[in-house]
Short mmCIF file of C-alpha atoms in Angstrom, two decimals:
data_model
loop_
_atom_site.label_atom_id
_atom_site.label_comp_id
_atom_site.label_asym_id
_atom_site.label_seq_id
_atom_site.Cartn_x
_atom_site.Cartn_y
_atom_site.Cartn_z
CA UNK A 1 -19.13 33.21 16.09
CA UNK A 2 -22.50 33.35 17.75
CA UNK A 3 -24.72 31.78 15.14
CA UNK A 4 -23.30 28.60 13.51
CA UNK A 5 -24.88 28.08 9.90
CA UNK A 6 -23.39 27.89 6.47
CA UNK A 7 -23.27 31.59 5.93
CA UNK A 8 -21.82 32.56 9.22
CA UNK A 9 -19.04 29.67 8.59
CA UNK A 10 -18.45 30.99 5.07
CA UNK A 11 -18.31 34.51 6.37
CA UNK A 12 -15.66 33.78 9.03
CA UNK A 13 -13.39 31.78 6.58
CA UNK A 14 -13.37 34.50 3.98
CA UNK A 15 -12.60 36.95 6.46
CA UNK A 16 -9.76 34.78 7.66
CA UNK A 17 -8.36 34.40 4.01
CA UNK A 18 -8.50 38.21 3.83
CA UNK A 19 -6.76 38.82 7.05
CA UNK A 20 -3.91 36.49 6.26
CA UNK A 21 -3.87 37.49 2.41
CA UNK A 22 -4.43 34.01 1.37
CA UNK A 23 -5.04 33.47 -2.27
CA UNK A 24 -8.15 31.34 -2.87
CA UNK A 25 -6.29 29.75 -5.86
CA UNK A 26 -4.26 28.05 -3.33
CA UNK A 27 -7.17 26.16 -1.88
CA UNK A 28 -7.22 22.47 -3.36
CA UNK A 29 -10.06 20.84 -1.42
CA UNK A 30 -12.19 20.97 1.49
CA UNK A 31 -12.85 17.95 3.86
CA UNK A 32 -16.00 18.33 6.09
CA UNK A 33 -18.67 15.77 7.57
CA UNK A 34 -21.76 15.45 5.30
CA UNK A 35 -24.18 17.47 7.41
CA UNK A 36 -26.31 20.10 5.56
CA UNK A 37 -24.53 23.01 6.82
CA UNK A 38 -21.14 21.83 5.62
CA UNK A 39 -22.09 19.99 2.32
CA UNK A 40 -25.51 20.78 1.47
CA UNK A 41 -25.84 20.80 -2.35
CA UNK A 42 -27.61 24.15 -2.63
CA UNK A 43 -26.53 26.54 0.28
CA UNK A 44 -24.03 24.38 2.41
CA UNK A 45 -20.67 25.89 3.04
CA UNK A 46 -18.53 24.04 0.59
CA UNK A 47 -21.20 24.90 -2.14
CA UNK A 48 -20.84 28.64 -1.22
CA UNK A 49 -17.03 28.43 -1.35
CA UNK A 50 -17.01 26.68 -4.74
CA UNK A 51 -19.49 29.22 -6.22
CA UNK A 52 -18.23 32.32 -4.69
CA UNK A 53 -14.34 31.86 -4.34
CA UNK A 54 -12.97 28.65 -5.78
CA UNK A 55 -14.54 27.30 -8.62
CA UNK A 56 -11.72 24.91 -9.18
CA UNK A 57 -12.17 23.23 -5.74
CA UNK A 58 -11.68 19.48 -6.07
CA UNK A 59 -14.77 17.40 -4.71
CA UNK A 60 -13.28 14.55 -2.80
CA UNK A 61 -16.67 14.10 -1.10
CA UNK A 62 -17.19 14.34 2.48
CA UNK A 63 -15.39 12.52 5.31
CA UNK A 64 -15.74 8.62 4.21
CA UNK A 65 -15.04 7.68 7.65
CA UNK A 66 -18.27 9.45 8.88
CA UNK A 67 -19.89 7.36 6.16
CA UNK A 68 -18.54 4.32 7.72
CA UNK A 69 -19.87 5.28 11.12
CA UNK A 70 -23.20 6.01 9.80
CA UNK A 71 -23.36 2.80 7.88
CA UNK A 72 -22.91 0.87 11.09
CA UNK A 73 -25.80 2.78 12.36
CA UNK A 74 -27.82 1.68 9.38
CA UNK A 75 -26.65 -1.83 10.16
CA UNK A 76 -27.93 -1.87 13.70
CA UNK A 77 -31.39 -0.45 12.90
CA UNK A 78 -33.19 -3.67 12.09
CA UNK A 79 -32.12 -5.03 15.46
CA UNK A 80 -33.72 -2.11 17.03
CA UNK A 81 -30.48 -0.88 18.68
CA UNK A 82 -31.11 -3.53 21.51
CA UNK A 83 -27.30 -4.09 21.93
CA UNK A 84 -26.41 -0.30 21.84
CA UNK A 85 -28.90 0.14 24.83
CA UNK A 86 -27.45 -2.84 26.52
CA UNK A 87 -24.10 -1.50 26.25
CA UNK A 88 -25.11 1.84 27.57
CA UNK A 89 -26.89 0.12 30.48
CA UNK A 90 -23.82 -2.05 31.37
CA UNK A 91 -21.54 1.06 31.39
CA UNK A 92 -23.60 3.15 33.47
CA UNK A 93 -24.36 0.43 36.05
CA UNK A 94 -20.91 -0.59 36.69
CA UNK A 95 -19.72 3.15 36.52
CA UNK A 96 -22.01 4.41 39.10
CA UNK A 97 -21.93 1.48 41.47
CA UNK A 98 -18.58 1.19 43.46
CA UNK A 99 -19.88 -2.04 45.06
CA UNK A 100 -20.66 -3.63 41.83
CA UNK A 101 -17.49 -2.68 40.08
CA UNK A 102 -15.46 -4.03 42.97
CA UNK A 103 -17.65 -7.24 42.88
CA UNK A 104 -17.18 -7.77 39.20
CA UNK A 105 -13.48 -7.21 39.51
CA UNK A 106 -13.14 -9.88 42.32
CA UNK A 107 -15.32 -12.46 40.20
CA UNK A 108 -13.15 -11.72 37.28
CA UNK A 109 -10.27 -12.78 39.30
CA UNK A 110 -11.84 -15.98 40.72
CA UNK A 111 -13.01 -17.18 37.35
CA UNK A 112 -9.79 -16.28 35.56
CA UNK A 113 -11.34 -13.35 33.32
CA UNK A 114 -9.26 -10.19 32.84
CA UNK A 115 -11.15 -7.20 34.37
CA UNK A 116 -11.96 -4.36 32.45
CA UNK A 117 -14.69 -1.59 32.49
CA UNK A 118 -17.59 -2.23 30.21
CA UNK A 119 -16.85 -0.19 27.20
CA UNK A 120 -18.76 2.96 26.65
CA UNK A 121 -20.79 3.05 23.65
CA UNK A 122 -20.82 6.52 22.15
CA UNK A 123 -23.96 7.58 20.30
CA UNK A 124 -22.53 9.87 17.61
CA UNK A 125 -19.51 7.15 16.90
CA UNK A 126 -21.65 4.31 15.93
CA UNK A 127 -18.51 2.01 15.33
CA UNK A 128 -17.84 2.08 18.95
CA UNK A 129 -20.69 -0.67 19.02
CA UNK A 130 -17.66 -3.00 17.82
CA UNK A 131 -15.43 -1.94 20.80
CA UNK A 132 -18.36 -2.52 23.32
CA UNK A 133 -19.24 -5.72 21.72
CA UNK A 134 -15.55 -7.06 22.16
CA UNK A 135 -15.55 -5.78 25.55
CA UNK A 136 -18.79 -7.20 26.39
CA UNK A 137 -17.90 -10.84 25.09
CA UNK A 138 -14.54 -10.66 27.04
CA UNK A 139 -16.56 -9.99 30.15
CA UNK A 140 -19.61 -12.22 29.50
CA UNK A 141 -18.99 -15.06 32.00
CA UNK A 142 -17.94 -12.52 34.80
CA UNK A 143 -21.06 -10.45 34.05
CA UNK A 144 -23.34 -13.59 33.97
CA UNK A 145 -22.17 -14.49 37.28
CA UNK A 146 -22.35 -11.25 38.85
CA UNK A 147 -25.83 -10.13 37.77
CA UNK A 148 -27.07 -13.63 38.70
CA UNK A 149 -27.42 -11.95 42.29
CA UNK A 150 -30.12 -9.54 40.90
CA UNK A 151 -32.43 -12.20 39.48
CA UNK A 152 -35.60 -12.62 41.38
CA UNK A 153 -35.61 -15.56 43.69
CA UNK A 154 -38.25 -17.32 41.56
CA UNK A 155 -35.82 -17.37 38.54
CA UNK A 156 -32.55 -18.20 40.28
CA UNK A 157 -33.22 -22.00 40.08
CA UNK A 158 -34.27 -21.63 36.39
CA UNK A 159 -31.00 -20.04 35.43
CA UNK A 160 -28.56 -21.53 37.88
CA UNK A 161 -27.31 -23.78 35.09
CA UNK A 162 -25.76 -20.83 33.36
CA UNK A 163 -23.50 -20.23 36.41
CA UNK A 164 -22.78 -23.97 36.94
CA UNK A 165 -21.47 -24.21 33.31
CA UNK A 166 -19.41 -21.33 33.65
CA UNK A 167 -17.82 -22.89 36.74
CA UNK A 168 -17.19 -26.05 34.97
CA UNK A 169 -15.71 -24.43 31.76
CA UNK A 170 -13.40 -22.18 33.95
CA UNK A 171 -12.66 -24.98 36.32
CA UNK A 172 -13.48 -22.69 39.18
CA UNK A 173 -12.36 -24.24 42.60
CA UNK A 174 -14.73 -24.80 45.40
CA UNK A 175 -12.91 -22.14 47.25
CA UNK A 176 -13.75 -19.57 44.66
CA UNK A 177 -17.25 -20.73 44.41
CA UNK A 178 -17.80 -20.21 47.95
CA UNK A 179 -16.24 -16.71 48.01
CA UNK A 180 -18.56 -15.88 44.73
CA UNK A 181 -21.66 -17.08 46.70
CA UNK A 182 -20.68 -14.46 49.50
CA UNK A 183 -20.29 -11.64 46.99
CA UNK A 184 -23.60 -12.43 45.26
CA UNK A 185 -25.43 -12.72 48.71
CA UNK A 186 -24.07 -9.36 49.31
CA UNK A 187 -24.79 -7.78 45.93
CA UNK A 188 -28.55 -9.25 46.28
CA UNK A 189 -28.99 -7.69 49.44
CA UNK A 190 -28.18 -4.02 48.19
CA UNK A 191 -30.97 -1.28 48.37
CA UNK A 192 -31.59 -0.13 44.86
CA UNK A 193 -33.04 3.09 43.52
CA UNK A 194 -35.96 2.83 41.02
CA UNK A 195 -33.49 3.69 38.16
CA UNK A 196 -30.91 1.18 39.31
CA UNK A 197 -33.64 -1.72 39.62
CA UNK A 198 -35.09 -0.97 36.24
CA UNK A 199 -31.69 -0.82 34.55
CA UNK A 200 -30.54 -4.10 36.25
CA UNK A 201 -33.89 -5.67 34.97
CA UNK A 202 -32.90 -4.66 31.51
CA UNK A 203 -29.39 -5.95 31.64
CA UNK A 204 -30.60 -9.45 33.20
CA UNK A 205 -33.11 -9.70 30.29
CA UNK A 206 -30.29 -9.30 27.65
CA UNK A 207 -27.52 -11.11 29.61
CA UNK A 208 -29.44 -14.17 30.99
CA UNK A 209 -33.05 -14.33 30.05
CA UNK A 210 -32.59 -13.77 26.41
CA UNK A 211 -28.97 -14.89 26.23
CA UNK A 212 -29.13 -16.87 23.13
CA UNK A 213 -30.43 -13.87 21.15
CA UNK A 214 -27.95 -11.46 22.78
CA UNK A 215 -25.05 -13.66 21.64
CA UNK A 216 -26.36 -14.32 18.42
CA UNK A 217 -26.29 -10.69 17.73
CA UNK A 218 -23.04 -9.87 19.57
CA UNK A 219 -21.14 -12.69 17.37
CA UNK A 220 -22.85 -11.13 14.21
CA UNK A 221 -21.34 -7.72 15.38
CA UNK A 222 -18.04 -9.35 16.02
CA UNK A 223 -18.07 -10.77 12.57
CA UNK A 224 -19.12 -7.90 10.45
CA UNK A 225 -18.35 -4.59 12.14
CA UNK A 226 -14.49 -4.98 11.75
CA UNK A 227 -14.85 -4.53 7.98
CA UNK A 228 -15.99 -1.00 8.82
CA UNK A 229 -13.63 -0.51 11.57
CA UNK A 230 -10.74 -1.50 9.66
CA UNK A 231 -11.50 1.11 7.10
CA UNK A 232 -11.72 3.89 9.57
CA UNK A 233 -8.53 2.99 11.17
CA UNK A 234 -6.67 2.86 8.07
CA UNK A 235 -8.00 6.40 6.96
CA UNK A 236 -7.40 7.88 10.40
CA UNK A 237 -3.83 7.72 9.93
CA UNK A 238 -1.75 10.85 10.09
CA UNK A 239 0.25 9.97 6.87
CA UNK A 240 -1.30 10.99 3.42
CA UNK A 241 -3.36 8.34 1.98
CA UNK A 242 -5.58 10.22 -0.69
CA UNK A 243 -3.79 7.87 -3.25
CA UNK A 244 -5.39 4.85 -1.66
CA UNK A 245 -8.76 6.14 -0.83
CA UNK A 246 -10.54 5.02 -3.85
CA UNK A 247 -8.95 1.44 -3.64
CA UNK A 248 -9.71 1.28 0.09
CA UNK A 249 -13.48 2.26 -0.64
CA UNK A 250 -13.82 -0.51 -3.32
CA UNK A 251 -12.16 -3.10 -1.16
CA UNK A 252 -14.64 -2.24 1.72
CA UNK A 253 -17.81 -2.26 -0.32
CA UNK A 254 -16.68 -5.51 -2.22
CA UNK A 255 -15.89 -7.22 1.09
CA UNK A 256 -19.04 -6.10 2.70
CA UNK A 257 -21.34 -7.02 -0.41
CA UNK A 258 -19.89 -10.44 -0.80
CA UNK A 259 -21.38 -11.39 2.65
CA UNK A 260 -24.95 -11.32 1.30
CA UNK A 261 -25.03 -10.52 -2.65
CA UNK A 262 -25.13 -13.12 -5.21
CA UNK A 263 -21.57 -13.88 -6.41
CA UNK A 264 -22.45 -14.15 -10.02
CA UNK A 265 -23.64 -10.46 -9.81
CA UNK A 266 -20.91 -9.17 -7.86
CA UNK A 267 -18.26 -10.69 -9.96
CA UNK A 268 -19.35 -8.64 -12.87
CA UNK A 269 -19.44 -5.42 -10.92
CA UNK A 270 -15.65 -4.59 -11.63
CA UNK A 271 -16.00 -0.71 -11.35
CA UNK A 272 -17.46 1.96 -8.85
CA UNK A 273 -20.19 2.65 -11.35
CA UNK A 274 -21.24 -1.07 -11.82
CA UNK A 275 -21.28 -1.58 -8.12
CA UNK A 276 -23.76 1.39 -7.82
CA UNK A 277 -25.88 -0.27 -10.36
CA UNK A 278 -26.53 -3.13 -7.67
CA UNK A 279 -28.29 -0.60 -5.45
CA UNK A 280 -31.76 -1.37 -7.11
CA UNK A 281 -31.31 -5.10 -7.12
CA UNK A 282 -30.33 -5.02 -3.57
CA UNK A 283 -33.42 -2.98 -2.87
CA UNK A 284 -35.72 -5.39 -4.58
CA UNK A 285 -33.99 -8.54 -3.24
CA UNK A 286 -33.01 -9.98 -6.56
CA UNK A 287 -29.25 -9.69 -5.77
CA UNK A 288 -29.54 -10.99 -2.19
CA UNK A 289 -28.78 -14.54 -1.22
CA UNK A 290 -31.23 -16.21 0.97
CA UNK A 291 -30.75 -15.70 4.57
CA UNK A 292 -29.42 -19.19 5.28
CA UNK A 293 -26.64 -18.61 2.80
CA UNK A 294 -25.34 -15.32 4.03
CA UNK A 295 -22.24 -14.99 6.00
CA UNK A 296 -22.48 -14.77 9.86
CA UNK A 297 -19.40 -16.00 11.16
CA UNK A 298 -18.56 -19.50 12.62
CA UNK A 299 -20.23 -18.76 16.12
CA UNK A 300 -23.37 -17.24 14.83
CA UNK A 301 -23.61 -19.86 11.98
CA UNK A 302 -23.58 -22.64 14.45
CA UNK A 303 -26.51 -21.24 16.35
CA UNK A 304 -28.36 -20.36 12.96
CA UNK A 305 -28.01 -23.88 11.61
CA UNK A 306 -29.34 -25.70 14.62
CA UNK A 307 -32.07 -23.05 14.83
CA UNK A 308 -33.06 -23.68 11.42
CA UNK A 309 -33.47 -27.34 11.91
CA UNK A 310 -35.57 -26.74 14.95
CA UNK A 311 -37.38 -23.91 13.48
CA UNK A 312 -36.50 -21.70 16.32
CA UNK A 313 -38.23 -18.42 16.30
CA UNK A 314 -35.39 -16.53 17.89
CA UNK A 315 -33.18 -17.65 14.71
CA UNK A 316 -35.91 -16.80 12.39
CA UNK A 317 -36.18 -13.19 13.61
CA UNK A 318 -32.41 -13.03 13.58
CA UNK A 319 -32.09 -13.99 9.87
CA UNK A 320 -34.88 -11.51 8.81
CA UNK A 321 -33.20 -8.66 10.73
CA UNK A 322 -29.66 -9.74 9.60
CA UNK A 323 -30.93 -9.73 5.88
CA UNK A 324 -32.24 -6.26 6.38
CA UNK A 325 -29.03 -4.94 8.26
CA UNK A 326 -26.90 -6.23 5.36
CA UNK A 327 -29.25 -4.74 2.69
CA UNK A 328 -29.70 -1.34 4.27
CA UNK A 329 -25.91 -0.93 5.19
CA UNK A 330 -24.90 -2.12 1.82
CA UNK A 331 -27.15 0.32 -0.01
CA UNK A 332 -25.98 3.18 2.36
CA UNK A 333 -22.41 2.53 1.37
CA UNK A 334 -23.08 2.45 -2.29
CA UNK A 335 -24.95 5.52 -2.31
CA UNK A 336 -22.79 7.61 -0.01
CA UNK A 337 -19.22 6.61 -0.85
CA UNK A 338 -17.73 8.26 -4.04
CA UNK A 339 -17.07 5.08 -5.81
CA UNK A 340 -17.14 6.73 -9.01
CA UNK A 341 -15.26 9.96 -8.19
CA UNK A 342 -13.01 10.78 -11.25
CA UNK A 343 -10.73 12.82 -8.98
CA UNK A 344 -9.94 9.96 -6.62
CA UNK A 345 -9.54 7.45 -9.41
CA UNK A 346 -6.94 9.97 -10.99
CA UNK A 347 -5.21 10.54 -7.60
CA UNK A 348 -4.78 6.65 -7.08
CA UNK A 349 -2.25 6.84 -10.00
CA UNK A 350 0.15 8.85 -8.02
CA UNK A 351 1.05 5.66 -6.04
CA UNK A 352 4.62 4.84 -6.68
CA UNK A 353 3.64 1.25 -7.30
CA UNK A 354 1.93 2.50 -10.41
CA UNK A 355 4.93 4.20 -11.99
CA UNK A 356 6.03 2.77 -15.27
CA UNK A 357 2.48 1.63 -16.42
CA UNK A 358 1.05 3.36 -19.62
CA UNK A 359 -2.48 3.40 -17.91
CA UNK A 360 -1.08 5.40 -14.94
CA UNK A 361 0.79 7.83 -17.36
CA UNK A 362 -2.30 8.26 -19.34
CA UNK A 363 -4.46 9.15 -16.01
CA UNK A 364 -1.84 11.37 -14.72
CA UNK A 365 -1.61 13.33 -17.87
CA UNK A 366 -5.37 14.15 -17.46
CA UNK A 367 -5.22 15.38 -13.81
CA UNK A 368 -4.17 18.94 -14.55
CA UNK A 369 -6.89 19.35 -17.24
CA UNK A 370 -9.83 17.52 -15.34
CA UNK A 371 -9.01 17.81 -11.58
CA UNK A 372 -6.56 20.39 -10.95
CA UNK A 373 -6.64 23.24 -13.52
CA UNK A 374 -5.54 25.90 -11.15
CA UNK A 375 -2.21 24.28 -10.03
CA UNK A 376 -0.13 24.32 -13.38
CA UNK A 377 0.30 27.53 -15.36
CA UNK A 378 -1.00 27.53 -18.74
CA UNK A 379 2.44 27.78 -20.37
CA UNK A 380 3.54 24.75 -18.43
CA UNK A 381 1.52 22.13 -20.09
CA UNK A 382 4.29 20.89 -22.33
CA UNK A 383 6.74 20.84 -19.27
CA UNK A 384 4.29 18.84 -17.08
CA UNK A 385 4.04 16.27 -19.85
CA UNK A 386 7.61 16.00 -20.43
CA UNK A 387 8.34 15.72 -16.74
CA UNK A 388 5.60 13.14 -16.24
CA UNK A 389 6.90 10.80 -19.26
CA UNK A 390 10.48 11.16 -18.10
CA UNK A 391 9.32 10.32 -14.39
CA UNK A 392 7.49 7.09 -15.62
CA UNK A 393 10.61 5.78 -17.44
CA UNK A 394 13.40 7.06 -14.83
CA UNK A 395 15.39 4.06 -13.55
CA UNK A 396 17.29 5.91 -11.09
CA UNK A 397 14.71 6.85 -8.67
CA UNK A 398 14.58 5.31 -5.13
CA UNK A 399 12.79 2.02 -4.51
CA UNK A 400 9.45 2.16 -2.96
CA UNK A 401 8.36 -0.38 -0.49
CA UNK A 402 4.59 -0.08 0.01
CA UNK A 403 4.21 -1.62 3.38
CA UNK A 404 7.27 0.23 4.82
CA UNK A 405 7.43 3.79 3.11
CA UNK A 406 5.33 6.66 3.45
CA UNK A 407 4.30 8.06 0.15
CA UNK A 408 4.86 11.58 0.95
CA UNK A 409 8.52 10.89 2.18
CA UNK A 410 9.09 8.86 -1.13
CA UNK A 411 7.74 11.83 -3.03
CA UNK A 412 9.97 14.20 -1.29
CA UNK A 413 13.10 12.26 -2.21
CA UNK A 414 11.98 12.42 -5.64
CA UNK A 415 11.61 16.23 -5.38
CA UNK A 416 15.07 16.47 -4.04
CA UNK A 417 16.60 15.38 -7.12
CA UNK A 418 15.34 18.59 -8.90
CA UNK A 419 14.40 16.85 -11.95
CA UNK A 420 10.52 17.29 -12.07
CA UNK A 421 9.63 20.76 -10.86
CA UNK A 422 6.12 20.92 -12.68
CA UNK A 423 5.34 17.62 -11.40
CA UNK A 424 6.18 18.49 -7.95
CA UNK A 425 3.56 21.31 -7.87
CA UNK A 426 0.80 18.65 -8.83
CA UNK A 427 1.99 16.03 -6.49
CA UNK A 428 2.16 18.54 -3.57
CA UNK A 429 -1.27 19.74 -4.20
CA UNK A 430 -2.66 16.00 -4.33
CA UNK A 431 -0.85 15.03 -1.09
CA UNK A 432 -2.26 18.08 0.86
CA UNK A 433 -5.77 16.73 0.50
CA UNK A 434 -7.11 15.38 3.74
CA UNK A 435 -9.13 12.05 3.81
CA UNK A 436 -9.71 11.31 7.42
CA UNK A 437 -11.22 12.76 10.58
CA UNK A 438 -7.86 13.75 12.55
CA UNK A 439 -9.82 17.05 12.68
CA UNK A 440 -13.39 17.36 12.15
CA UNK A 441 -12.97 19.87 9.22
CA UNK A 442 -9.84 20.99 7.28
CA UNK A 443 -9.00 23.50 4.53
CA UNK A 444 -6.15 22.36 2.21
#
């Protein structure tokens, strides 16, 4: 493939299907990231497949883990991505300076901090900002002591208290302090390139000069980004989780929105459609709590509460940015995640814990007509309904333990009984649907 666009990808895939003699009717769904080439609404690859080859294709939306990464990017934008640039500077500075790396390693040992390389922030995986946040916080004391060496002499007296406070809190011995002084003297005498000097100045500004602001942002990231990270980690598992995708999305959105949305509005938004109706109210601010009442985590809140009493400009700027970060990220999640997807809501009923409930039975009866019309033969409608009703009342099936058993293994045990052949075809088709980025794009 010389040119990569929607048409060239479509041509290659159709050729592959032809060469392998694969029937398009066997294609259940496609999982792609949400770029225009793959999922463009007019000429994207998926649209071409649905219009030209597989009109029955199930729309499970794009890769929702990509949406979570992009949501974290939206979250960072109001802070002008200062932390992400800080992470990159730290990683590059330590990576390309053997002397600095070894000095940092020894200082970690002397002040009882576990050494690790600063985490590399990956620009196209924005949730790596969370990993970089945790790495930076773990190294914070050692980094502060190390980069104190690069402060201009005129500023060293001004910020000496930062180092002394670390010594006191870490109970650093006099012998260790003497050794650290030797290390810092050696570092401060290094000849630096212009790029190295500028990079260190940027690091010092974030690490020491604007320490309160940087720590406030870091602790906010530390509190909020785990929600998005948890979602991605769950759905990147290799086992089939298509039956939990809708519930996981709803949980993520509700957990995120409760940090800044008025609870009297959120409590009424009990469905995906009602959650999506909050977008306009978040946009105009009527659904948003005052900045001082939002959730920032204990460490950031302690700084905010003190700053509000003192009318601290740093805290005021933070509250403005944090409110916008919450709103922009929340709106993005509500717009991009398929919270109102009929297919995903129906697929959630194949969870074994739903067996034996009339609502689950009603939803599963609709699957073949509304979502998977190509899987069941026309003359199997009565057989499918009979299988399904017997399945929901069968007391001889194996016990399912949600936190221990894989759903595909449990269904395989059901299939082994040979009782439900038409149901087996439907369940196998659903479980074949990918839901996370183990591979960038999948055909099922």
